[in-house]
Amino acid sequence: MESYIQEQFAERIGGNRFGQGTVLYKFEKIKRAKREALAAHPGLALIDMGVGEPDQMADAGIVRRLYDEARKWENRDYADNGIAAFQEAAAAYLEKVYGVSGLDPRTEIIHAIGSKPALAMLPQAFINPGDVTLMTVPGYPVTGTMTRWLGGEVFPLPLREENGFLPDLEAVPEAIRRRAKLLYLNYPNNPTGAAATPEFYARVVAFARANRIVVIQDCAYGALTFDGHPPLSFLSVPGAREVGVEIHSLSKAFNMTGWRLGFLAGHEGVIKAFGAVKDNNDSGQFKAIQLAGAYALGHPELTAQTAAKYSRRHDLLVRTLRDLGFRTQKPKASFYLYVPAPAGVKDGPRFDTAEDFSQWLIREKLISTVPWDDVGRYVRFSVTFLADNAEAERRIMDDLRTRLGGVAFVWA
Ligand SMILES: Cc1ncc(COP(=O)(O)O)c(C=O)c1O
C-alpha cells in the first residue's frame, strides 16, 4: 500500500531515507556475526565478553522491597520529579561512599529514569543551535547525538593511552571554548576502564569556570572500584558543585539495569533546569522502584561485593590475555578491559581495524567483544560474562586460552 509516512520522517533520523540505509551499525554487526557464528559452530559455546551489563540480578533484599512497596496504594500514582525518600537516600549514599557531604536533597539532587534519559535531556536544557558540546571519544554517545538533534555541534576530545585516557583540555581551541556550553565526561570510563584523579577533576573545574562551561560527569561505573582505589566523585573536588552535575546510576552499581533508576547531583540551577525539561519528557519512575532503589543505596556493601567479583575476573582475564601476547593492564575500576587489537595473524588474515579483529574473534573463535576504532584500534572485553562461581570463571578462561592458544598474532 502506498504510504506517505516515509515522506514525513524528520531529517534528524534520516528524513525520507529513514529505515532504508544499508549501513550496518557496530552493535548490529556484532549481533549478526554472533548469530552466524553460532550456526556455523554448533558444538561450541559462545564466550560473550561483549555485553555492557551485569550478569547477575539485583540482590534479594532489593527485590523484596519492590514487592512490598508495589502493593501499597500510596505508591500507585505519578512520581513526577521524584520522592523525598529517594533523594535523601541518594544524599546519604554520596556521603557514605564518596565522602560528599552537605548536598540539599530537595534542591541539589533529582532522580532520573536511568542515566541514559538524563544524558539525553540535559542538552535540551542548555543547547541552542550553534552551541558546542565537548565529548570524550570513544564514549557513550547519547549527549552528543541529542546536541546535534538540537542544532548544536560536538567537539571530540580524544582519549589516548599516553594521557591515561583523560582528555587534554588545553588542546581545545579558543574559538571552540567560546561556543562550548557542555563538557561531557565519564569516569570510571566506558570503554577504556580508566579512572579520573582529583588533580584531573581540579583542572576540569578551572577549565569550566574559565570558559563558562557546564560539566556533566557520568558516574555510571562510579563505585565499581578495586585494589584499594576508593570511589571518586567529581563533586568531592572543591568548586565542582559550582560548575556542574554528576549522574549516578543504580544499573551497574546494584545490578539494576532493567529497573531504570539513577540520579543527578550538584549545581542547583542545573538540577532545576533538568527538572523543568524532565517534567516535559516523563512523569517520574514508579515510586516502588524509587523506594527499592533507596534501600539499595543504603546497602553499598552490595556494590563492593560485585566489584570484588569483577576484580577477580579482571585478574584472570588480564593474565590470560597477557599469556596470549596481548598488551594489557588491569583497570582501577569498571567491568571493562580495553586492549590494543593485533594487526593480523601470521600467515593468516590482516586486521586493518579493531572491527576486523573483533569480527574474526566472533566468526572463527566464537568470542564476542566490542571494537573501537575512534582513537587507535582497541577491543573492549567485558568481565560480565556468564559464570556462576569462581570455578566456572576459571573454566571460561581455560577455554579462551585453548581457543586462542595456537594463534600467532602479528602486532604491527
Ligand atoms: C557510560 C555510560 N553511561 C550511561 C549508561 C546508561 O546507564 P543507565 O542504565 O543508567 O541508563 C551506560 C550504559 O551502558 C554507560 O556505559
Short mmCIF file of C-alpha atoms and ligand atoms in Angstrom, two decimals:
data_model
loop_
_atom_site.label_atom_id
_atom_site.label_comp_id
_atom_site.label_asym_id
_atom_site.label_seq_id
_atom_site.Cartn_x
_atom_site.Cartn_y
_atom_site.Cartn_z
CA MET A 1 0.00 0.00 0.00
CA GLU A 2 1.27 3.44 -0.91
CA SER A 3 2.16 5.36 2.25
CA TYR A 4 3.01 8.99 2.84
CA ILE A 5 4.56 8.17 6.22
CA GLN A 6 8.03 7.67 4.69
CA GLU A 7 7.99 11.25 3.44
CA GLN A 8 7.26 12.67 6.88
CA PHE A 9 10.26 11.50 8.93
CA ALA A 10 12.43 14.24 10.42
CA GLU A 11 15.89 14.86 8.96
CA ARG A 12 17.47 14.06 12.34
CA ILE A 13 16.65 10.38 11.85
CA GLY A 14 17.38 10.37 8.13
CA GLY A 15 14.31 12.06 6.64
CA ASN A 16 12.66 10.10 3.83
CA ARG A 17 15.65 7.73 3.77
CA PHE A 18 14.89 6.51 7.31
CA GLY A 19 14.97 2.71 7.63
CA GLN A 20 16.31 2.22 4.11
CA GLY A 21 20.02 2.53 4.82
CA THR A 22 22.29 -0.38 4.10
CA VAL A 23 24.96 0.70 6.56
CA LEU A 24 25.08 -1.76 9.44
CA TYR A 25 25.95 -0.20 12.78
CA LYS A 26 28.59 -1.74 15.02
CA PHE A 27 26.30 -3.39 17.54
CA GLU A 28 24.02 -4.69 14.77
CA LYS A 29 27.07 -6.22 13.03
CA ILE A 30 28.12 -7.89 16.28
CA LYS A 31 24.67 -9.38 16.77
CA ARG A 32 24.58 -10.66 13.21
CA ALA A 33 28.10 -12.15 13.46
CA LYS A 34 27.10 -13.87 16.73
CA ARG A 35 24.06 -15.47 15.10
CA GLU A 36 26.05 -16.64 12.09
CA ALA A 37 28.93 -17.97 14.17
CA LEU A 38 26.62 -19.90 16.49
CA ALA A 39 25.03 -21.53 13.44
CA ALA A 40 28.45 -22.32 11.92
CA HIS A 41 29.92 -23.87 15.12
CA PRO A 42 27.00 -25.76 16.68
CA GLY A 43 29.25 -27.62 19.17
CA LEU A 44 31.00 -24.53 20.53
CA ALA A 45 29.68 -22.28 23.35
CA LEU A 46 29.81 -18.52 22.86
CA ILE A 47 32.23 -16.72 25.20
CA ASP A 48 30.40 -13.43 25.47
CA MET A 49 32.67 -10.60 26.59
CA GLY A 50 30.76 -8.04 24.56
CA VAL A 51 27.86 -7.22 26.83
CA GLY A 52 27.86 -3.97 28.77
CA GLU A 53 25.64 -5.04 31.62
CA PRO A 54 25.85 -7.19 34.76
CA ASP A 55 25.34 -10.96 34.54
CA GLN A 56 23.64 -11.10 37.96
CA MET A 57 20.21 -9.98 39.11
CA ALA A 58 19.57 -7.44 41.86
CA ASP A 59 20.00 -8.54 45.46
CA ALA A 60 17.03 -10.35 47.04
CA GLY A 61 16.57 -7.57 49.61
CA ILE A 62 16.03 -5.00 46.84
CA VAL A 63 13.54 -7.27 45.05
CA ARG A 64 11.64 -7.87 48.31
CA ARG A 65 11.42 -4.14 48.94
CA LEU A 66 9.98 -3.63 45.46
CA TYR A 67 7.39 -6.34 46.15
CA ASP A 68 6.37 -4.72 49.45
CA GLU A 69 6.19 -1.20 48.05
CA ALA A 70 4.42 -2.17 44.83
CA ARG A 71 1.48 -3.45 46.92
CA LYS A 72 0.85 -0.08 48.57
CA TRP A 73 -1.96 2.14 47.33
CA GLU A 74 0.02 5.31 48.02
CA ASN A 75 2.77 4.25 45.61
CA ARG A 76 0.50 3.74 42.58
CA ASP A 77 0.50 7.24 41.10
CA TYR A 78 2.78 9.53 39.09
CA ALA A 79 6.04 10.26 40.85
CA ASP A 80 6.68 13.40 38.73
CA ASN A 81 10.10 14.79 39.63
CA GLY A 82 10.63 12.31 42.44
CA ILE A 83 10.09 11.45 46.06
CA ALA A 84 11.98 12.80 49.05
CA ALA A 85 12.88 9.34 50.40
CA PHE A 86 14.95 8.55 47.30
CA GLN A 87 16.65 11.96 47.20
CA GLU A 88 17.54 11.66 50.89
CA ALA A 89 18.91 8.15 50.34
CA ALA A 90 20.99 9.49 47.43
CA ALA A 91 22.44 12.26 49.60
CA ALA A 92 23.33 9.77 52.35
CA TYR A 93 24.89 7.42 49.75
CA LEU A 94 27.08 10.18 48.28
CA GLU A 95 28.32 10.96 51.76
CA LYS A 96 28.96 7.36 52.78
CA VAL A 97 30.52 6.07 49.57
CA TYR A 98 32.17 9.18 48.13
CA GLY A 99 32.61 11.43 51.17
CA VAL A 100 30.47 14.12 49.51
CA SER A 101 28.51 15.92 52.20
CA GLY A 102 26.25 18.89 52.52
CA LEU A 103 24.08 18.44 49.42
CA ASP A 104 20.48 19.52 49.91
CA PRO A 105 18.39 16.51 48.81
CA ARG A 106 15.48 18.77 47.78
CA THR A 107 17.33 21.18 45.53
CA GLU A 108 20.66 19.57 44.63
CA ILE A 109 19.52 16.01 43.87
CA ILE A 110 16.89 14.73 41.45
CA HIS A 111 16.04 11.23 40.26
CA ALA A 112 16.01 10.09 36.62
CA ILE A 113 14.66 7.02 34.86
CA GLY A 114 18.24 5.80 34.41
CA SER A 115 21.20 7.91 33.38
CA LYS A 116 20.61 7.46 29.64
CA PRO A 117 17.47 9.64 29.50
CA ALA A 118 19.19 12.16 31.80
CA LEU A 119 22.08 12.38 29.32
CA ALA A 120 19.58 12.88 26.52
CA MET A 121 17.64 15.58 28.39
CA LEU A 122 20.49 17.74 29.69
CA PRO A 123 21.28 19.18 26.23
CA GLN A 124 17.61 20.23 26.00
CA ALA A 125 18.27 22.48 28.97
CA PHE A 126 21.39 24.12 27.51
CA ILE A 127 21.93 23.70 23.80
CA ASN A 128 20.73 26.32 21.31
CA PRO A 129 21.58 25.95 17.60
CA GLY A 130 25.31 26.58 17.13
CA ASP A 131 26.30 25.74 20.71
CA VAL A 132 29.02 23.16 21.27
CA THR A 133 29.22 20.09 23.50
CA LEU A 134 32.70 18.79 24.28
CA MET A 135 32.61 14.99 24.39
CA THR A 136 35.26 12.45 25.26
CA VAL A 137 35.77 9.93 22.44
CA PRO A 138 35.43 6.95 22.35
CA GLY A 139 32.45 7.03 24.63
CA TYR A 140 28.78 6.81 25.37
CA PRO A 141 27.26 8.92 22.58
CA VAL A 142 23.79 9.99 23.81
CA THR A 143 24.60 13.57 24.88
CA GLY A 144 26.37 14.20 21.57
CA THR A 145 23.53 12.78 19.49
CA MET A 146 20.98 14.96 21.30
CA THR A 147 23.23 18.02 20.96
CA ARG A 148 23.25 17.54 17.18
CA TRP A 149 19.49 16.97 17.07
CA LEU A 150 19.07 20.34 18.75
CA GLY A 151 21.20 22.04 16.11
CA GLY A 152 24.37 22.11 18.19
CA GLU A 153 27.80 20.71 17.40
CA VAL A 154 30.02 18.14 19.04
CA PHE A 155 33.73 18.75 19.54
CA PRO A 156 35.51 15.45 20.25
CA LEU A 157 38.12 15.13 23.00
CA PRO A 158 40.20 12.06 22.08
CA LEU A 159 41.12 9.69 24.92
CA ARG A 160 44.67 8.43 24.43
CA GLU A 161 46.57 5.83 26.35
CA GLU A 162 49.59 8.11 26.86
CA ASN A 163 47.33 10.54 28.81
CA GLY A 164 45.82 7.78 30.94
CA PHE A 165 42.68 8.10 28.76
CA LEU A 166 41.99 11.57 30.21
CA PRO A 167 41.18 14.38 27.74
CA ASP A 168 43.68 17.16 27.05
CA LEU A 169 41.53 20.19 27.85
CA GLU A 170 44.35 22.58 26.95
CA ALA A 171 44.09 21.38 23.34
CA VAL A 172 40.54 22.75 22.92
CA PRO A 173 40.86 25.74 20.54
CA GLU A 174 39.87 29.18 21.79
CA ALA A 175 37.09 29.52 19.18
CA ILE A 176 35.51 26.27 20.37
CA ARG A 177 35.84 27.22 24.04
CA ARG A 178 33.86 30.39 23.36
CA ARG A 179 30.93 28.40 21.88
CA ALA A 180 31.13 25.43 24.25
CA LYS A 181 28.30 25.07 26.75
CA LEU A 182 28.63 21.48 27.91
CA LEU A 183 31.53 19.19 28.75
CA TYR A 184 30.64 15.50 28.95
CA LEU A 185 32.97 13.30 30.98
CA ASN A 186 32.57 9.70 32.07
CA TYR A 187 34.82 8.29 34.81
CA PRO A 188 35.32 5.46 35.51
CA ASN A 189 35.23 5.31 31.73
CA ASN A 190 33.38 3.19 29.23
CA PRO A 191 35.09 1.77 27.17
CA THR A 192 38.67 2.39 28.39
CA GLY A 193 38.18 1.42 32.06
CA ALA A 194 40.21 4.50 33.04
CA ALA A 195 39.60 6.27 36.34
CA ALA A 196 39.91 10.02 36.95
CA THR A 197 42.09 11.62 39.62
CA PRO A 198 41.38 14.54 41.99
CA GLU A 199 44.08 16.54 40.13
CA PHE A 200 42.33 15.98 36.81
CA TYR A 201 38.96 16.99 38.27
CA ALA A 202 40.56 20.14 39.70
CA ARG A 203 41.77 21.00 36.17
CA VAL A 204 38.23 20.37 34.88
CA VAL A 205 36.77 22.79 37.44
CA ALA A 206 39.29 25.50 36.48
CA PHE A 207 38.68 24.93 32.75
CA ALA A 208 34.89 25.01 33.18
CA ARG A 209 35.00 28.17 35.27
CA ALA A 210 37.38 29.97 32.90
CA ASN A 211 35.24 29.13 29.89
CA ARG A 212 31.76 29.24 31.48
CA ILE A 213 31.10 25.58 30.64
CA VAL A 214 28.64 23.25 32.40
CA VAL A 215 30.20 19.91 33.35
CA ILE A 216 28.25 16.65 33.11
CA GLN A 217 30.21 13.86 34.78
CA ASP A 218 28.66 10.46 34.04
CA CYS A 219 29.44 8.24 37.03
CA ALA A 220 27.62 5.10 35.83
CA TYR A 221 30.52 2.87 36.98
CA GLY A 222 31.45 5.01 39.97
CA ALA A 223 31.61 2.65 42.92
CA LEU A 224 32.88 -0.37 40.97
CA THR A 225 36.49 0.18 42.00
CA PHE A 226 39.05 -2.28 43.33
CA ASP A 227 42.58 -2.91 44.59
CA GLY A 228 42.29 -0.22 47.22
CA HIS A 229 41.19 2.57 44.87
CA PRO A 230 38.39 4.44 46.64
CA PRO A 231 35.37 5.57 44.60
CA LEU A 232 35.94 9.16 43.44
CA SER A 233 33.17 11.69 42.87
CA PHE A 234 33.64 14.83 40.81
CA LEU A 235 31.56 16.57 43.49
CA SER A 236 34.23 15.89 46.09
CA VAL A 237 36.59 18.33 44.36
CA PRO A 238 36.46 21.98 45.53
CA GLY A 239 34.39 24.12 43.17
CA ALA A 240 32.79 21.21 41.29
CA ARG A 241 29.32 21.96 42.60
CA GLU A 242 29.53 25.45 41.15
CA VAL A 243 30.22 24.19 37.61
CA GLY A 244 28.09 21.14 37.01
CA VAL A 245 26.46 17.88 37.99
CA GLU A 246 27.34 14.24 38.35
CA ILE A 247 24.98 11.49 37.20
CA HIS A 248 24.79 8.30 39.22
CA SER A 249 23.06 5.13 38.12
CA LEU A 250 21.83 2.10 40.02
CA SER A 251 22.16 -0.01 36.85
CA LYS A 252 25.73 -1.23 37.21
CA ALA A 253 26.31 -0.47 40.90
CA PHE A 254 23.35 -2.60 42.04
CA ASN A 255 22.73 -4.92 39.06
CA MET A 256 19.55 -3.00 38.25
CA THR A 257 19.90 -2.18 34.54
CA GLY A 258 16.31 -3.07 33.66
CA TRP A 259 14.83 -1.24 36.65
CA ARG A 260 15.70 2.21 35.23
CA LEU A 261 16.84 4.37 38.10
CA GLY A 262 19.54 6.96 38.65
CA PHE A 263 20.03 10.47 39.98
CA LEU A 264 21.74 13.76 39.27
CA ALA A 265 23.54 15.68 41.99
CA GLY A 266 25.28 19.04 42.01
CA HIS A 267 24.60 22.61 40.95
CA GLU A 268 21.12 23.74 42.00
CA GLY A 269 20.47 25.67 38.78
CA VAL A 270 21.37 22.68 36.60
CA ILE A 271 19.16 20.42 38.71
CA LYS A 272 16.28 22.87 38.45
CA ALA A 273 16.62 23.22 34.65
CA PHE A 274 16.88 19.46 34.29
CA GLY A 275 13.68 19.13 36.35
CA ALA A 276 11.88 21.55 34.02
CA VAL A 277 12.94 19.54 30.96
CA LYS A 278 12.27 16.20 32.63
CA ASP A 279 8.77 17.27 33.60
CA ASN A 280 8.05 17.65 29.88
CA ASN A 281 9.53 14.27 29.00
CA ASP A 282 8.37 11.81 31.65
CA SER A 283 6.30 11.57 34.81
CA GLY A 284 8.92 10.02 37.04
CA GLN A 285 9.91 6.47 37.94
CA PHE A 286 7.42 4.21 39.77
CA LYS A 287 7.60 5.13 43.47
CA ALA A 288 8.02 1.48 44.46
CA ILE A 289 11.14 1.30 42.28
CA GLN A 290 12.46 4.51 43.85
CA LEU A 291 11.88 3.07 47.33
CA ALA A 292 13.60 -0.19 46.39
CA GLY A 293 16.39 2.00 44.98
CA ALA A 294 16.59 3.89 48.26
CA TYR A 295 17.01 0.54 50.03
CA ALA A 296 19.83 -0.35 47.58
CA LEU A 297 21.60 2.97 48.16
CA GLY A 298 21.52 2.17 51.87
CA HIS A 299 23.49 -1.03 51.19
CA PRO A 300 26.70 0.00 49.39
CA GLU A 301 28.29 -3.29 50.50
CA LEU A 302 26.29 -4.88 47.66
CA THR A 303 28.30 -2.84 45.14
CA ALA A 304 31.52 -3.75 46.93
CA GLN A 305 30.67 -7.47 46.56
CA THR A 306 30.02 -7.02 42.84
CA ALA A 307 33.24 -5.03 42.44
CA ALA A 308 35.20 -7.83 44.14
CA LYS A 309 33.79 -10.30 41.61
CA TYR A 310 34.78 -8.08 38.66
CA SER A 311 38.22 -7.59 40.19
CA ARG A 312 38.74 -11.37 40.41
CA ARG A 313 37.61 -11.78 36.80
CA HIS A 314 39.87 -8.93 35.62
CA ASP A 315 42.84 -10.66 37.27
CA LEU A 316 42.07 -13.87 35.39
CA LEU A 317 41.41 -12.17 32.07
CA VAL A 318 44.48 -9.92 32.20
CA ARG A 319 46.73 -12.91 33.00
CA THR A 320 45.19 -14.99 30.21
CA LEU A 321 45.39 -12.27 27.57
CA ARG A 322 48.98 -11.38 28.52
CA ASP A 323 50.00 -15.03 28.20
CA LEU A 324 48.45 -14.95 24.73
CA GLY A 325 50.62 -11.95 23.75
CA PHE A 326 48.20 -9.06 24.35
CA ARG A 327 49.49 -5.88 25.97
CA THR A 328 47.07 -5.07 28.73
CA GLN A 329 46.79 -3.86 32.29
CA LYS A 330 44.10 -4.27 34.93
CA PRO A 331 41.95 -1.13 35.24
CA LYS A 332 41.28 0.54 38.59
CA ALA A 333 37.51 0.38 38.10
CA SER A 334 34.60 -0.73 35.87
CA PHE A 335 34.00 -4.08 34.21
CA TYR A 336 35.81 -3.16 31.00
CA LEU A 337 39.23 -4.18 29.80
CA TYR A 338 40.41 -2.12 26.82
CA VAL A 339 43.03 -3.95 24.80
CA PRO A 340 45.04 -2.95 21.68
CA ALA A 341 43.97 -5.11 18.72
CA PRO A 342 46.56 -7.17 16.85
CA ALA A 343 47.34 -6.29 13.23
CA GLY A 344 46.72 -9.81 12.00
CA VAL A 345 47.58 -13.48 12.25
CA LYS A 346 50.90 -14.86 10.95
CA ASP A 347 50.24 -16.42 7.52
CA GLY A 348 46.58 -15.55 8.06
CA PRO A 349 44.20 -12.61 7.86
CA ARG A 350 45.24 -8.99 8.40
CA PHE A 351 43.16 -6.79 10.68
CA ASP A 352 43.12 -3.25 9.33
CA THR A 353 40.72 -2.19 12.05
CA ALA A 354 39.76 -3.35 15.54
CA GLU A 355 36.40 -4.18 13.98
CA ASP A 356 38.11 -6.65 11.61
CA PHE A 357 39.74 -8.33 14.60
CA SER A 358 36.52 -8.39 16.62
CA GLN A 359 34.61 -9.91 13.67
CA TRP A 360 37.34 -12.56 13.28
CA LEU A 361 37.14 -13.36 17.03
CA ILE A 362 33.41 -13.99 16.80
CA ARG A 363 33.34 -15.81 13.49
CA GLU A 364 36.38 -18.05 13.99
CA LYS A 365 36.57 -18.43 17.77
CA LEU A 366 33.07 -17.59 18.99
CA ILE A 367 34.44 -14.93 21.34
CA SER A 368 32.39 -11.73 21.44
CA THR A 369 33.99 -8.33 22.13
CA VAL A 370 33.24 -4.73 21.14
CA PRO A 371 35.69 -2.95 18.78
CA TRP A 372 36.62 0.76 18.97
CA ASP A 373 38.39 2.44 16.07
CA ASP A 374 37.78 6.08 17.03
CA VAL A 375 41.21 6.72 18.56
CA GLY A 376 43.60 3.86 17.85
CA ARG A 377 42.46 0.27 17.41
CA TYR A 378 41.14 -1.39 20.56
CA VAL A 379 38.71 -4.09 21.57
CA ARG A 380 36.72 -3.96 24.77
CA PHE A 381 36.40 -7.14 26.80
CA SER A 382 33.72 -7.05 29.48
CA VAL A 383 34.06 -9.23 32.59
CA THR A 384 30.29 -9.57 32.84
CA PHE A 385 30.39 -12.93 31.04
CA LEU A 386 28.01 -15.58 32.40
CA ALA A 387 29.60 -17.70 35.15
CA ASP A 388 28.01 -18.89 38.39
CA ASN A 389 31.15 -19.02 40.53
CA ALA A 390 34.93 -18.69 40.58
CA GLU A 391 35.39 -22.23 39.29
CA ALA A 392 33.16 -21.51 36.26
CA GLU A 393 35.13 -18.30 35.65
CA ARG A 394 38.39 -20.29 35.57
CA ARG A 395 36.87 -22.79 33.12
CA ILE A 396 35.92 -19.95 30.78
CA MET A 397 39.48 -18.59 30.93
CA ASP A 398 40.87 -22.05 30.15
CA ASP A 399 38.50 -22.21 27.20
CA LEU A 400 39.65 -18.78 25.99
CA ARG A 401 43.27 -19.90 26.29
CA THR A 402 42.56 -23.07 24.31
CA ARG A 403 40.72 -21.25 21.53
CA LEU A 404 43.44 -18.61 21.05
CA GLY A 405 46.48 -20.58 22.22
CA GLY A 406 47.58 -21.82 18.81
CA VAL A 407 47.21 -18.45 17.07
CA ALA A 408 50.36 -16.44 16.25
CA PHE A 409 49.18 -12.82 16.32
CA VAL A 410 51.12 -10.15 14.45
CA TRP A 411 51.31 -6.78 16.26
CA ALA A 412 52.43 -4.34 13.57
C1 LIG B 1 28.95 5.43 30.24
C2 LIG B 1 27.53 5.07 30.38
N1 LIG B 1 26.65 6.00 30.75
C3 LIG B 1 25.35 5.71 30.89
C4 LIG B 1 24.87 4.45 30.65
C5 LIG B 1 23.39 4.21 30.80
O1 LIG B 1 23.10 3.69 32.02
P1 LIG B 1 21.63 3.66 32.62
O2 LIG B 1 21.26 2.23 32.70
O3 LIG B 1 21.73 4.33 33.95
O4 LIG B 1 20.74 4.42 31.68
C6 LIG B 1 25.73 3.45 30.25
C7 LIG B 1 25.24 2.09 29.97
O5 LIG B 1 25.87 1.25 29.43
C8 LIG B 1 27.11 3.76 30.13
O6 LIG B 1 28.01 2.84 29.75
#
